[in-house]
Amino acid sequence: MIVGSQKPIDEIWNMVKDFKKVLVFGCNTCVAICHAGGEKEAETIASLIKMKASQEGKSMVVNHMGVMRHCEPEYFEPVIDEVKKYDLVLSTACGVGVNFLSDRTGTVPVYPGINTSFYGAVEAPGDFKELCAGCGNCIVHMTGGICPIARCAKTLMNGPCGGTNKGKCEISKDVDCAWYLIVERMKKLGTLEKLSEIQPPRNWSTSRDGGPRRISVEHIREYEATEEAKGGK
Amino acid sequence: MATQDTCIPTEYKPYGADIKETRPYSPCRAACPAHTDVQAYVGLIAQGKYTEAFEVITSVNPIASVCSMICHHPCEQSCRRCGVDEPLAVRHLKRFAIEQSRDYRRAKRKLVQKTKNKSVGIIGSGPSGLTAARDLANLGYNVTIYERHPVLGGMLAAAIPPYRLPREVLKEDIDDVVTKGIEVKTNFMVGKDATLDDLMKKHDAVLVAIGLSLSRSLNIPGVEGPGVLLAIPYLEDVAFGRKPKLGEKILVIGGGNVAMDVARSARRLGVKNVEMVCLENEQEIPAWKWEVDEAVEEAVKLNYRWGPKAVKRVGDKVKGLEVTKVLSVFDANKRFAPTFDNNVTTLLEADTIIITIGQMSDLSFLKNSAVKVDERGRVEWNPATQMSSAKNVFVAGEVVTGPGSAIAAVANGHRSAIAMHLFLQGESIEGKLPVQEKEKISEMPSEVVEKIGKQPRTKVRHMAPEVRVKTMEHFEEGFTEKEALEEAGRCRGCGGGAVVDQKKCMACLTCLRVCPYGAPVVEAYSTIRPEYCQACGLCAPECPAEAISMVSYDVREIRNTLPTLVGKVDPKRQEPMIVAFTCANHAGILDLDLPKNVKSIPVHCTSRVDVLDMLKAFEVGADGVAIVRCGDGNCKYKDIAPRVNARVKRVQDLLGMLKIETGRVEILSAASNNGGNPYSAACKEFSERVKTIGMRAK
């Protein structure tokens, strides 16, 4: 899932202070799970903005709302007219949601209420950990199921580097060395010999380096296009 | 109009009523024939909301005061706390709520506008008649009650001895009903003062709710003659303060609850020697166990497993009852079919015998009427429509259901009222009357039982037996406020717990991780299993999607009422505005001696206080917010404190971002004081601390 964290209230305040009617709009999927931007947190941010406005002597209407996802139109379409009544939408969805919604609110700006950080897992309640970088060319079958792109500070394909130290990365004692984990894991799996093969330099064009990406699932797109042509959609 | 799912047209809709109707009932509510929402009103009592509790009770029960004294309380018998320690003292809690609401209910009585140009006549003013009268008056009909006694109430007024039901208590219920604008004709005997045909012509519909007013007698030698009385005439004498003619040694035949009334009232009339004889043994006896126990305490002697054979007399005078040994009472199919050993007989000496073996209706007024009576002397009726064989005559209560409880008659009265309303509106009735059997939540799983702390049932104080037999006065004391709050706090809120909105839930597992009782199951979305849920409220404030609501209370209520509660904050105030979320558990809200600057919000448990509730308090101008929780070891739930601590920490962090001093929010423990009300003392100390921080500018 996509993991994010709330922006500090001062930063949010600087974004919203010149608007009269603000909607804090929560997204109840990924960012709700990480307690950053679900409906509950949207309401919390709305409350903080109201208090800040009061402190600053500003008169401002601040409401909150939430839908299941900001990244699929069917979820927010039922409330889009309501959303458009505001001067500003502070979306607490991930960057995907903010972008997507922003294209669909006409003249109403959509600003981000949270920082979108990574694709991660729930290590423990309240503890979220980056495990994938979305590089577009998965190779974890060669690395014991552990991704060196996302989890090695240097994204090394032939690790570890000299910075490995008793299983930790040189950048912080709190960060595991991904290559230490890979070696240990592959020992357990009995596939350690695979690591003797040197990986050639990667082609990064499948990742961000290749520019913005788009995936079309052809059989679905073809069906949809036919339906649209028939006027069914 | 009531639907199939609700018991009755009601003036009051408790929170969550809509959700509740679609969910399994708590066992207490399912067991109550009128489906009184026990869990809801007990929860309201626990928060000090007594009049709200009264509304919940009386919304389905027009004789709530009566039931608070005499109900056999099937709710208690089915209480899931039985599996933990002892059932909740529900009847006593009901009594407490009603006693606290006396002025409220009196002030609230008013005439109901007669919006329907139709009239109904109700024959009989016992539980079923009064219920139908209230419902139909509420619906705007012209209602007339015909009662053969000088006062309303049926058997409640004319047979139940005052030591069980003080008449001023009954009067409160009757006044509630009558002030709706019901015409009352007392001392009116249908069959004598008017015929049923007269009433059928006069009214658009008639309800026969005459109950069982005749005692059955025994067909044994010697039964005719002086010294042998029937229960109902005897009880009527007792009820109306007339002295029945009794000897010095009384034998009551019968083992039911009416027999207990007869025997126990005889003791109160000064008869020292009162015995009872019944076919059944101690396990089979139909009277409630507490009735038997209390009778024994009052020195009533019970003779089990003897069948009456003949009344023995010397001349005219009764000498005793010849009885024969009972071998069995029920057959293999549990049907009443007593067998006797005629070789074993004995004489139970007595100078007065009172026969209390059952009752029947006085149907003499139905002779030559359109209402048919079957060959066994019972009114013909259709339970699906509550109708008799005559087209505008309906029936309700024990005249058709046979002997039962007052609250069962209430439930049947509601059915008749709905049926009559449908009939009078020209609608069909079949299939539209409420379903009596309700789905209920199952037994508490053993892994949950283990997590619940034992807390003994609050004892009910009775007058000592030797004192109470000297008076007809009511012998049972009501709860004090402290007792009521503590007892209400024992309720586990069965069926009143968390419900997940499937449209909002994204199956994030937060509730699963939070719940101390293992109630949630998460698949495509979370489902909170009602048989596990203890309604503590811990999960709802944690849900990141705000997908959890509670059946028994509005999770947003605090946030919504805070602006009104705090009001306009005086910019020149000398004392800080403090909002205190106070745990009502262990009577914590009692005797709160709080200065005016502290606004207390009683909560069932501080687990219900959301981060947003605390923020809202600051938003509306509070200078300080306190969570006042019950003392260590007192919490009725599990694992609450760490979660509440975490929420307060979060609020402190958020306040920090706004440069608001974090000392303005604190958790206070009621254990931290030295005398007086611990909650008040803790709040006062906190208020002083906030004062040193200063008033918030905005």
JSON list of C-alpha atoms in Angstrom, two decimals, chain A residues 79 96 196 216:
[
{"chain": "A", "resi": 79, "resn": "VAL", "atom": "CA", "xyz": [-19.99, 13.91, -3.82]},
{"chain": "A", "resi": 96, "resn": "VAL", "atom": "CA", "xyz": [-2.08, 9.99, -6.80]},
{"chain": "A", "resi": 196, "resn": "SER", "atom": "CA", "xyz": [27.97, -15.66, -7.58]},
{"chain": "A", "resi": 216, "resn": "SER", "atom": "CA", "xyz": [-3.29, -0.15, -20.50]}
]
